[in-house]
């Protein structure tokens, strides 16, 4: 047996030595997919197939480089350098350069990146006198991209009644005209965008039979990695290139098809056996990554999908720990639970930080985990995203809030005076900055006196209106007003792209965190200072920390499940398993969408090698309201025999969660923040002046059910003594009582869900 074939199990060997005809290798998670693919290429070359006659297509440059390196190592020579191994886009760009002139492009055509493409679209929208807020470049480009990946050109786009109906509903009647103008401009510039590398490759092969024949006879063997992630354009090109010999090998896993939002369709792999006669099907079902318990959970979950290629993962690995299912009271508690669990595992089982990954459905969820990890001094890094407080939309929103509290803050003023765009350009801004410096005043003081510019004056009046609320509105109500009347939230809401939706969710999560700050009591259930200034003081303590940028540092990894595909970690936390969050609310009424969400959960489960936690919160703030959550249906699909359930409860101890009034502040190093220290000193002095002898609870003290409490009742509090309930406000899920404790403590606002009160009469 050749040396490079050693170590293959029986199905892997079958997949490697199969030579001619179509073959589909269903490679389950952790089953050695890359090893099989590279060994198959090496075996073809060892048995006389010229490297120049092999085409291998991947989805990432990293995968392509790894495959070429492994083939070279297996062969022991440099012939692998002659292989056509690369991403779809890089290989097709290479082929297009040879025949681009047939399509009217120069052979040295430019490849536009996303920013280049958006710039052209922005110019077109301007020339056509259209509203650039309605025809946002990002939205238009995504629309054009989706069309190209479905092989729909400008003319087909215009003639497609379904597409035209969709554009009409969104009041974007000029989309076809923009698409045509964009295509014309790219042609005129001798440029192709990223999607054109597929679209134009397809056009070249269908329009020029001689070119198609050339490549059909050049590529005797075609191999496609991650076939479940191919879109309509990729599928059609592969079909054409392999039509003569049909030596097509596709490798993939239908259970890991999670990119429909990019145009990928799981149908391509599901129907492969119908596309060709005598398809050889090999299933790689032995998993080398996970424990038996993790594999059993993955199998049970994915078995609920109707559309799938039947398979059953198994492993010779140890049984391993049961899956820990943790239910917490709130999303902040969820963050604290995960941070605590990481610390515990490090002490008990000696794991390093880099052994842990926290996986979530949306980037907006990272906030509570970032804050909890920071509090515990656990280093972390976000992958495939930007740290929550470093995201542009979050920094823009916080800049507004900081300016409202402190108009002397010139950096924040410059950042948002034209966000959203209100026609105040850099030239105007620079003129005011220079004038302020010349007259030894601040930018704000200068424009506050009357600028002579109507747009600037309007901005000043808006900020002043927000400032008038500082003493009457809490942090959330004021932030909500800023988001609404500044136009920030509306602009993000109008952007229906995947990126726009993520930015909108991030801003909503910021508002949720502010809402939670205003409603979170101290350990006694009492509400403290919930002003915007207090919130910004608290948040500044969390945003100072910067993560180490070195890729090799020992850090916990945070990422979306989409970003985690192809990776593995000893310990994995899959968080936010709640209905409408995971599965997403957008997928609940569509079987295809729901099944893709389940495949996403399957991917998350199979990233874990040794230990897996699944967590969810009873409640979390969404769109400013405390929402009660149902456990995800995916959790209910995990057999009880594999679960270790726990309820982490709620942490109301000092220092846990956001800084709660002065009691929380005292656990922070705030000496360098004068205003915060001044506030603490002031409150400490006031407390000393009214200090009373501590109340001793009655011998038979036992807290009554909060639902029984009514206005007019006399109650006993463990710390404040006896008082009368004078009012109850807030939602039914989160009632807040005003209780008059007399001269000693006065009227306190207390959250009934947290307070322990005994009904006296």
XYZ file of C-alpha atoms in Angstrom, residues 22-725:
704
model
C -19.494 10.945 -10.601
C -18.980 10.482 -6.863
C -20.636 12.211 -3.923
C -18.762 12.074 -0.609
C -21.067 12.925 2.278
C -18.587 14.046 4.911
C -20.099 14.360 8.369
C -18.676 16.855 10.853
C -15.153 15.938 11.995
C -14.932 12.955 9.623
C -11.651 13.842 7.876
C -13.075 15.583 4.801
C -9.941 17.531 3.859
C -7.779 14.450 4.315
C -9.960 12.471 1.894
C -10.080 15.240 -0.697
C -6.322 15.820 -0.734
C -5.485 12.120 -0.665
C -7.859 11.547 -3.605
C -6.035 14.213 -5.640
C -2.657 12.672 -4.731
C -3.946 9.224 -5.719
C -5.125 10.463 -9.129
C -1.714 12.004 -9.778
C 0.121 8.869 -8.549
C -1.898 6.902 -11.081
C -1.035 8.939 -14.140
C -3.398 11.920 -14.132
C -1.564 15.121 -15.073
C -1.836 17.906 -12.472
C -2.855 20.312 -15.252
C -5.959 18.173 -15.849
C -7.279 18.412 -12.265
C -9.554 21.249 -11.113
C -10.296 21.562 -7.386
C -12.607 24.340 -6.203
C -12.923 25.568 -2.622
C -14.606 28.443 -0.802
C -11.623 29.917 1.039
C -8.022 30.676 0.099
C -6.967 29.041 3.362
C -8.603 25.732 2.379
C -7.030 25.885 -1.093
C -3.546 26.529 0.305
C -3.914 23.717 2.836
C -5.039 21.266 0.149
C -2.133 22.114 -2.159
C 0.336 21.786 0.727
C -1.035 18.381 1.766
C -0.959 17.023 -1.809
C 2.645 18.179 -2.213
C 3.580 16.494 1.070
C 1.832 13.243 0.077
C 3.578 13.122 -3.307
C 6.969 14.248 -2.115
C 7.465 16.503 -5.143
C 6.428 19.897 -6.502
C 3.902 18.703 -9.115
C 1.054 19.938 -6.896
C 1.990 23.476 -7.955
C 0.535 22.731 -11.393
C -2.905 21.893 -9.995
C -5.824 24.236 -10.574
C -6.666 24.494 -6.871
C -8.310 27.641 -5.574
C -11.551 29.397 -4.721
C -14.282 29.623 -7.335
C -13.570 33.320 -7.749
C -9.777 33.069 -8.020
C -9.842 30.192 -10.530
C -12.543 31.802 -12.676
C -10.669 35.133 -12.635
C -7.636 33.248 -13.943
C -9.645 31.578 -16.717
C -11.513 34.754 -17.644
C -8.299 36.670 -18.265
C -7.502 34.295 -21.137
C -10.796 34.980 -22.934
C -12.133 38.226 -21.498
C -11.804 39.996 -24.858
C -14.564 37.762 -26.241
C -16.913 39.443 -23.750
C -15.650 42.938 -24.530
C -13.328 43.221 -21.514
C -9.549 43.728 -21.574
C -7.511 40.716 -20.466
C -6.133 42.831 -17.635
C -9.624 43.823 -16.403
C -9.894 45.374 -12.947
C -11.654 43.478 -10.154
C -13.759 45.848 -8.072
C -14.136 45.292 -4.362
C -17.306 46.155 -2.449
C -16.316 49.767 -1.813
C -15.515 50.327 -5.500
C -18.896 48.908 -6.498
C -20.768 50.996 -3.929
C -19.004 54.115 -5.174
C -20.227 53.550 -8.739
C -23.778 52.870 -7.557
C -23.723 56.029 -5.440
C -22.725 58.076 -8.496
C -25.452 56.461 -10.614
C -28.123 57.178 -7.999
C -26.972 60.788 -7.867
C -26.974 61.187 -11.680
C -30.487 59.711 -11.839
C -31.658 62.220 -9.182
C -32.827 59.449 -6.849
C -32.950 59.520 -3.046
C -29.707 57.897 -1.846
C -31.380 57.046 1.466
C -34.023 55.036 -0.360
C -31.578 53.597 -2.886
C -28.751 52.958 -0.460
C -25.629 51.667 -2.266
C -25.317 48.677 0.089
C -28.923 47.653 -0.521
C -28.697 48.117 -4.302
C -25.417 46.171 -4.503
C -26.874 43.275 -2.495
C -29.876 43.204 -4.825
C -27.642 43.125 -7.906
C -25.399 40.497 -6.286
C -28.356 38.200 -5.578
C -29.504 38.581 -9.187
C -26.069 37.694 -10.603
C -25.698 34.661 -8.352
C -29.067 33.486 -9.698
C -27.793 34.128 -13.278
C -30.172 37.043 -13.814
C -28.702 39.854 -15.924
C -30.078 43.405 -16.300
C -32.479 42.496 -19.117
C -33.768 39.358 -17.376
C -34.136 41.409 -14.208
C -36.318 43.937 -16.019
C -38.510 41.219 -17.574
C -38.982 39.127 -14.417
C -42.482 39.920 -13.122
C -41.808 38.556 -9.623
C -38.718 40.745 -9.222
C -40.497 43.804 -10.580
C -43.397 43.204 -8.189
C -40.979 42.999 -5.241
C -39.270 46.249 -6.250
C -42.642 47.942 -6.675
C -43.704 46.931 -3.145
C -40.561 48.519 -1.705
C -41.074 51.646 -3.833
C -37.833 51.030 -5.742
C -39.126 51.175 -9.300
C -35.772 52.278 -10.730
C -33.786 49.254 -9.592
C -33.647 47.725 -13.081
C -32.385 51.013 -14.519
C -29.677 51.224 -11.862
C -28.639 47.604 -12.525
C -28.345 48.306 -16.260
C -26.395 51.540 -15.701
C -24.082 49.762 -13.242
C -23.371 46.942 -15.711
C -22.695 49.493 -18.472
C -20.315 51.481 -16.264
C -18.357 48.384 -15.232
C -18.030 47.374 -18.885
C -16.929 50.919 -19.822
C -14.333 50.862 -17.024
C -13.053 47.435 -18.065
C -13.905 46.087 -14.627
C -15.752 43.157 -13.049
C -17.012 42.988 -9.513
C -16.720 39.901 -7.333
C -20.039 38.438 -8.499
C -19.123 39.034 -12.153
C -16.358 36.453 -11.819
C -19.130 33.843 -11.615
C -21.689 35.598 -13.799
C -19.263 36.383 -16.634
C -17.673 32.917 -16.446
C -21.110 31.433 -16.994
C -21.767 33.882 -19.820
C -18.438 32.992 -21.464
C -19.134 29.237 -21.386
C -22.719 29.532 -22.670
C -21.946 32.092 -25.402
C -18.777 30.568 -26.831
C -18.934 26.772 -27.352
C -15.256 26.652 -28.330
C -14.231 28.052 -24.943
C -16.492 25.573 -23.160
C -15.005 22.684 -25.172
C -11.466 23.866 -24.360
C -12.049 23.663 -20.625
C -14.139 20.495 -20.795
C -11.172 18.731 -22.393
C -8.588 20.377 -20.124
C -10.209 19.375 -16.841
C -10.489 15.584 -16.793
C -11.272 15.494 -13.071
C -13.224 18.107 -11.127
C -13.441 18.185 -7.332
C -15.648 20.588 -5.354
C -15.277 21.142 -1.622
C -18.262 22.239 0.530
C -20.672 21.468 -2.303
C -23.657 22.208 -0.054
C -22.628 25.885 -0.118
C -22.756 26.330 -3.913
C -25.244 28.729 -5.519
C -27.085 28.594 -8.855
C -24.215 30.117 -10.852
C -21.574 27.776 -9.396
C -23.811 24.754 -9.896
C -24.437 25.582 -13.566
C -20.741 26.207 -14.346
C -19.697 22.928 -12.715
C -22.405 21.072 -14.667
C -21.132 22.502 -17.969
C -17.443 21.895 -17.288
C -18.018 18.280 -16.268
C -20.538 17.365 -18.978
C -18.106 15.463 -21.254
C -16.358 13.092 -18.839
C -18.601 13.426 -15.761
C -15.597 12.760 -13.517
C -17.075 15.032 -10.886
C -16.361 14.543 -7.204
C -18.403 16.632 -4.784
C -17.620 16.663 -1.083
C -19.953 18.142 1.473
C -22.545 17.689 4.169
C -26.164 18.703 3.627
C -26.487 18.943 7.419
C -24.021 21.862 7.360
C -25.676 23.956 4.644
C -26.100 27.321 6.391
C -25.501 30.028 3.785
C -28.806 30.557 1.992
C -28.543 34.282 2.738
C -25.550 34.293 0.351
C -27.498 32.502 -2.343
C -26.358 28.963 -1.488
C -28.944 26.230 -1.932
C -28.899 22.875 -0.155
C -30.866 21.522 -3.118
C -27.636 21.257 -5.145
C -26.278 18.464 -2.954
C -29.689 16.867 -2.339
C -30.311 16.446 -6.065
C -26.788 15.406 -7.120
C -27.823 11.778 -7.559
C -30.596 12.892 -9.931
C -28.192 14.951 -12.051
C -25.962 12.035 -13.051
C -26.346 8.316 -13.749
C -24.577 5.732 -11.602
C -23.446 8.116 -8.899
C -21.118 6.555 -6.367
C -22.185 7.664 -2.870
C -19.733 7.340 0.018
C -20.687 8.390 3.537
C -17.983 9.378 5.994
C -19.797 8.851 9.291
C -16.961 8.244 11.755
C -16.295 11.406 13.728
C -12.773 11.925 15.063
C -13.516 15.188 16.895
C -16.315 14.888 19.456
C -17.263 12.750 22.434
C -20.035 10.176 22.050
C -22.520 12.289 24.005
C -21.978 15.298 21.732
C -22.362 13.137 18.622
C -25.567 11.575 19.971
C -27.059 15.012 20.606
C -26.109 16.200 17.106
C -27.684 13.124 15.502
C -30.915 13.514 17.451
C -31.281 17.202 16.650
C -30.633 16.943 12.901
C -32.936 13.922 12.554
C -35.851 16.368 12.878
C -35.110 17.790 9.415
C -37.214 16.300 6.621
C -34.939 17.270 3.708
C -31.661 15.455 4.251
C -29.406 12.645 3.119
C -29.737 9.951 5.814
C -26.559 9.325 7.818
C -25.595 8.522 11.396
C -22.415 9.938 12.874
C -20.545 7.696 15.301
C -17.235 7.825 17.145
C -14.744 5.638 18.990
C -13.984 8.564 21.291
C -14.850 8.474 24.990
C -18.461 8.922 26.154
C -17.604 12.275 27.712
C -19.602 14.614 29.914
C -23.301 15.206 29.491
C -24.302 18.412 27.757
C -24.865 21.173 30.312
C -28.169 22.975 29.727
C -28.296 26.226 31.700
C -31.348 28.436 32.132
C -30.752 31.918 33.521
C -33.079 34.725 34.554
C -31.750 37.362 32.122
C -29.261 37.715 29.283
C -26.861 39.509 31.652
C -27.094 36.519 33.991
C -26.363 34.319 30.977
C -23.163 36.297 30.396
C -22.177 35.935 34.052
C -22.926 32.208 34.037
C -20.649 31.629 31.041
C -17.788 33.681 32.531
C -18.137 31.828 35.866
C -18.202 28.450 34.094
C -15.007 29.291 32.209
C -13.233 30.225 35.455
C -14.468 27.052 37.132
C -13.287 24.825 34.260
C -9.898 26.522 34.253
C -9.420 25.818 37.953
C -10.927 22.330 37.942
C -9.721 20.916 34.614
C -6.813 23.239 33.771
C -8.130 24.513 30.452
C -6.489 27.543 28.839
C -8.501 30.554 27.672
C -8.007 29.528 24.038
C -9.814 26.233 24.711
C -13.155 28.067 25.022
C -15.490 29.429 22.360
C -18.769 31.286 22.866
C -21.036 30.921 19.835
C -24.153 33.020 19.240
C -26.762 33.507 16.534
C -26.222 37.253 16.009
C -23.316 39.611 16.695
C -25.570 41.817 18.829
C -25.539 39.104 21.524
C -21.839 39.577 22.247
C -22.398 42.501 24.632
C -23.348 40.623 27.822
C -20.513 38.114 27.340
C -17.938 40.813 26.635
C -18.950 42.708 29.783
C -18.890 39.597 31.982
C -15.518 38.424 30.671
C -14.064 41.884 31.292
C -15.368 41.893 34.848
C -13.726 38.537 35.492
C -10.476 39.691 33.806
C -10.742 36.900 31.245
C -9.035 37.951 27.987
C -11.119 37.409 24.859
C -11.232 38.191 21.157
C -14.137 38.621 18.772
C -13.784 36.840 15.447
C -15.695 37.811 12.337
C -16.959 40.942 14.040
C -16.023 44.066 15.906
C -16.208 44.391 19.680
C -19.695 45.607 20.563
C -18.712 49.074 21.737
C -16.296 49.526 18.818
C -18.963 49.068 16.115
C -19.563 52.242 14.125
C -23.295 52.419 14.763
C -22.729 51.983 18.523
C -19.982 54.621 18.604
C -22.236 57.001 16.646
C -25.121 56.505 19.088
C -22.898 56.887 22.147
C -21.356 60.023 20.583
C -24.845 61.582 20.506
C -25.444 60.666 24.149
C -22.054 61.980 25.255
C -22.588 65.235 23.378
C -25.957 65.741 25.067
C -24.272 65.385 28.459
C -21.147 67.359 27.504
C -21.363 69.736 24.521
C -17.694 70.702 24.946
C -16.754 67.254 23.618
C -15.514 68.357 20.190
C -14.578 64.881 18.912
C -18.081 63.518 19.444
C -19.588 66.694 17.979
C -17.495 66.359 14.822
C -18.378 62.670 14.621
C -22.156 63.079 14.543
C -22.978 66.580 13.311
C -23.575 65.000 9.888
C -24.793 61.555 11.018
C -27.234 60.698 9.572
C -26.266 62.829 6.567
C -27.892 66.257 6.841
C -25.800 68.169 4.306
C -23.106 69.465 6.671
C -19.867 68.624 4.859
C -16.275 68.399 6.070
C -15.474 71.816 4.612
C -18.137 73.449 6.789
C -17.038 71.489 9.867
C -13.367 72.381 9.388
C -14.306 76.060 8.979
C -16.080 76.092 12.377
C -13.259 74.198 14.101
C -10.713 76.705 12.815
C -12.899 79.670 13.814
C -13.407 78.252 17.312
C -9.649 77.854 17.773
C -9.053 81.393 16.506
C -11.540 82.894 18.974
C -10.450 80.663 21.871
C -13.883 79.101 22.257
C -15.369 75.663 21.665
C -16.922 74.353 18.479
C -20.301 74.059 20.262
C -20.230 77.542 21.798
C -19.528 78.973 18.361
C -22.436 77.309 16.584
C -24.747 77.738 19.583
C -24.598 81.515 19.091
C -26.112 81.166 15.602
C -24.080 79.907 12.704
C -25.903 81.402 9.766
C -26.208 77.885 8.382
C -29.800 76.595 8.615
C -28.725 72.934 8.747
C -26.225 73.568 11.537
C -28.755 75.671 13.460
C -31.328 72.911 13.172
C -28.803 70.405 14.571
C -28.061 72.735 17.505
C -31.770 73.047 18.345
C -32.151 69.267 18.240
C -29.276 68.728 20.708
C -30.685 71.450 22.986
C -34.069 69.722 22.975
C -32.364 66.534 24.130
C -30.497 68.467 26.839
C -33.783 69.806 28.186
C -34.699 66.200 29.081
C -31.557 65.518 31.139
C -33.160 66.316 34.501
C -36.584 64.842 33.770
C -35.916 61.663 31.759
C -34.017 58.556 32.749
C -31.181 57.219 30.574
C -33.409 54.958 28.483
C -36.185 57.460 27.753
C -33.638 60.064 26.708
C -31.630 57.597 24.595
C -34.847 56.446 22.937
C -35.679 60.056 22.055
C -32.175 60.581 20.642
C -32.430 57.455 18.501
C -35.846 58.444 17.209
C -35.513 62.165 16.566
C -31.904 62.155 15.335
C -32.906 59.770 12.548
C -30.238 57.222 13.520
C -32.595 54.304 14.181
C -34.809 55.037 11.173
C -31.802 55.089 8.826
C -30.625 51.696 10.065
C -34.167 50.299 9.938
C -34.493 51.341 6.294
C -31.376 49.383 5.326
C -32.733 45.894 4.625
C -29.390 44.308 3.730
C -27.919 41.574 5.946
C -25.357 44.088 7.208
C -28.016 46.754 7.735
C -30.154 44.353 9.750
C -27.147 43.472 11.929
C -26.429 47.175 12.575
C -30.075 47.780 13.480
C -29.998 44.817 15.899
C -26.817 46.198 17.480
C -28.419 49.586 18.171
C -31.496 47.864 19.597
C -29.195 45.848 21.848
C -27.564 49.080 23.051
C -31.009 50.479 23.867
C -31.856 47.200 25.602
C -28.733 47.496 27.773
C -29.693 51.076 28.721
C -33.230 49.947 29.548
C -31.852 47.190 31.740
C -29.549 49.700 33.458
C -32.537 51.884 34.349
C -34.507 48.955 35.743
C -31.819 46.958 37.539
C -31.894 47.493 41.313
C -29.181 47.035 43.873
C -29.184 43.969 46.114
C -32.019 45.426 48.189
C -34.290 45.930 45.197
C -33.879 49.718 45.334
C -33.481 51.794 42.162
C -30.608 54.293 42.238
C -29.478 57.096 39.912
C -30.626 56.093 36.423
C -29.726 59.292 34.589
C -27.961 59.348 31.239
C -24.850 60.774 32.897
C -24.763 57.867 35.340
C -25.133 55.361 32.513
C -22.294 56.908 30.493
C -20.043 56.859 33.561
C -20.739 53.182 34.018
C -20.264 52.303 30.364
C -16.937 54.149 30.135
C -15.486 51.673 32.626
C -16.315 48.842 30.235
C -15.166 50.365 26.937
C -11.619 51.266 27.956
C -10.341 47.697 27.671
C -8.762 46.798 24.349
C -8.147 43.197 23.341
C -4.690 42.070 22.315
C -4.546 41.978 18.531
C -2.046 39.076 18.423
C -3.756 36.079 16.841
C -1.727 33.631 18.957
C -2.555 35.008 22.382
C -4.377 32.898 24.928
C -7.924 34.292 24.644
C -11.519 33.079 24.776
C -13.044 33.270 21.311
C -16.427 34.889 20.638
C -18.099 34.557 17.262
C -21.313 33.858 15.397
C -22.006 30.233 14.522
C -21.621 31.108 10.830
C -18.065 32.286 11.550
C -17.301 29.097 13.500
C -17.968 26.707 10.616
C -14.894 24.595 9.954
C -13.416 25.268 13.412
C -13.265 23.160 16.570
C -12.682 23.855 20.269
C -12.343 21.680 23.394
C -15.108 23.638 25.185
C -18.046 25.369 23.498
C -20.906 27.503 24.817
C -23.862 27.774 22.429
C -25.913 30.641 23.841
C -29.290 32.305 23.364
C -31.341 29.162 22.654
C -34.725 30.902 22.730
C -37.637 30.899 20.319
C -37.489 33.904 17.919
C -33.748 34.286 18.614
C -32.519 30.791 17.727
C -34.383 29.772 15.664
C -34.658 33.282 14.280
C -38.140 34.819 14.166
C -37.739 35.181 10.377
C -37.576 31.401 9.938
C -40.464 30.246 12.129
C -43.126 30.135 9.425
C -41.086 28.564 6.644
C -39.889 24.930 6.683
C -36.799 25.613 4.593
C -35.765 28.477 6.847
C -36.452 26.495 10.009
C -34.461 23.509 8.757
C -31.503 25.761 7.954
C -31.660 27.147 11.509
C -31.565 23.564 12.798
C -28.556 22.844 10.583
C -26.931 25.919 12.116
C -27.499 24.471 15.605
C -26.033 21.165 14.369
C -22.920 23.017 13.195
C -22.649 24.723 16.599
C -22.947 21.432 18.516
C -20.280 19.710 16.423
C -17.678 22.438 17.038
C -17.227 21.017 20.566
C -14.616 18.327 21.108
C -14.911 17.614 24.838
C -17.493 19.771 26.641
C -20.638 21.532 25.465
C -22.896 24.035 27.219
C -26.249 25.188 25.831
C -27.690 28.268 27.547
C -30.721 30.529 27.344
C -32.326 33.352 29.300
C -35.853 33.483 30.718
C -36.029 37.134 29.742
C -34.058 39.686 27.788
C -34.681 43.234 26.714
C -35.804 43.495 23.099
C -36.803 46.795 21.539
C -36.803 48.386 24.998
C -39.168 45.936 26.663
C -38.421 43.036 28.980
C -39.549 40.024 26.949
C -40.274 36.634 28.484
C -38.686 33.894 26.377
C -39.710 30.364 25.555
C -37.048 27.685 25.460
C -35.958 26.985 21.864
C -37.603 24.023 20.178
C -34.066 22.828 19.395
C -33.370 22.368 23.112
C -36.519 20.282 23.381
C -35.159 18.018 20.620
C -32.209 16.955 22.801
C -32.990 13.678 24.637
C -33.005 14.128 28.425
C -30.559 11.247 28.865
C -27.762 13.393 27.417
C -28.526 16.509 29.444
C -27.403 17.877 32.773
C -29.866 20.675 33.533
C -29.162 23.600 35.820
C -30.743 26.911 36.711
C -28.179 29.585 37.472
C -30.650 31.955 39.132
C -29.892 35.658 39.264
C -26.857 37.528 40.559
C -27.691 40.596 42.623
C -24.544 40.703 44.690
C -22.498 43.925 44.707
C -20.198 44.156 41.723
C -22.142 41.655 39.632
C -23.707 43.079 36.533
C -23.529 46.742 35.569
C -22.404 49.106 38.318
C -25.547 49.684 40.379
C -25.528 53.181 41.786
C -22.794 53.961 44.299
C -22.690 50.432 45.716
C -21.615 49.172 42.301
C -19.269 52.106 41.721
C -17.335 51.405 44.908
C -16.134 48.151 43.363
C -14.611 50.043 40.424
C -11.383 52.044 40.232
C -12.952 55.430 39.534
C -10.574 57.782 41.307
C -9.411 59.063 37.929
C -12.968 60.088 37.009
C -13.562 63.270 39.073
C -17.245 63.618 38.278
C -17.907 60.046 39.357
C -15.909 60.446 42.552
C -17.719 63.727 43.281
C -21.071 61.966 42.888
C -19.972 59.207 45.282
C -18.721 61.694 47.875
C -21.926 63.723 47.627
C -24.143 60.676 48.108
C -21.947 59.355 50.917
C -22.287 62.698 52.767
C -26.040 62.696 52.271
C -26.278 59.127 53.587
C -24.231 59.959 56.665
C -26.540 62.868 57.513
C -29.610 60.676 57.485
C -28.060 57.489 58.839
C -30.482 55.557 61.027
C -30.077 52.622 63.346
C -30.396 49.502 61.174
C -33.804 47.844 61.201
C -33.992 44.433 62.848
C -36.456 42.204 60.957
C -39.332 40.627 62.879
C -38.632 37.154 64.266
C -41.251 35.597 61.986
C -40.135 37.593 58.902
C -40.922 35.735 55.654
C -41.296 37.404 52.273
C -44.751 37.259 50.720
C -45.579 36.635 47.055
C -45.013 39.949 45.175
C -48.238 39.286 43.230
C -50.183 39.751 46.483
C -48.908 43.280 47.080
C -51.407 46.122 46.572
C -51.469 49.906 46.942
C -52.355 50.892 50.539
C -50.806 47.838 52.177
C -48.378 48.179 55.073
C -45.239 46.101 54.520
C -41.970 45.298 56.250
C -38.592 45.482 54.467
C -35.529 43.762 55.952
C -33.396 46.900 55.732
C -35.767 49.886 55.605
C -38.291 48.689 58.170
C -42.040 49.381 57.973
C -43.645 51.398 55.177
C -46.821 51.971 53.175
C -47.191 51.146 49.467
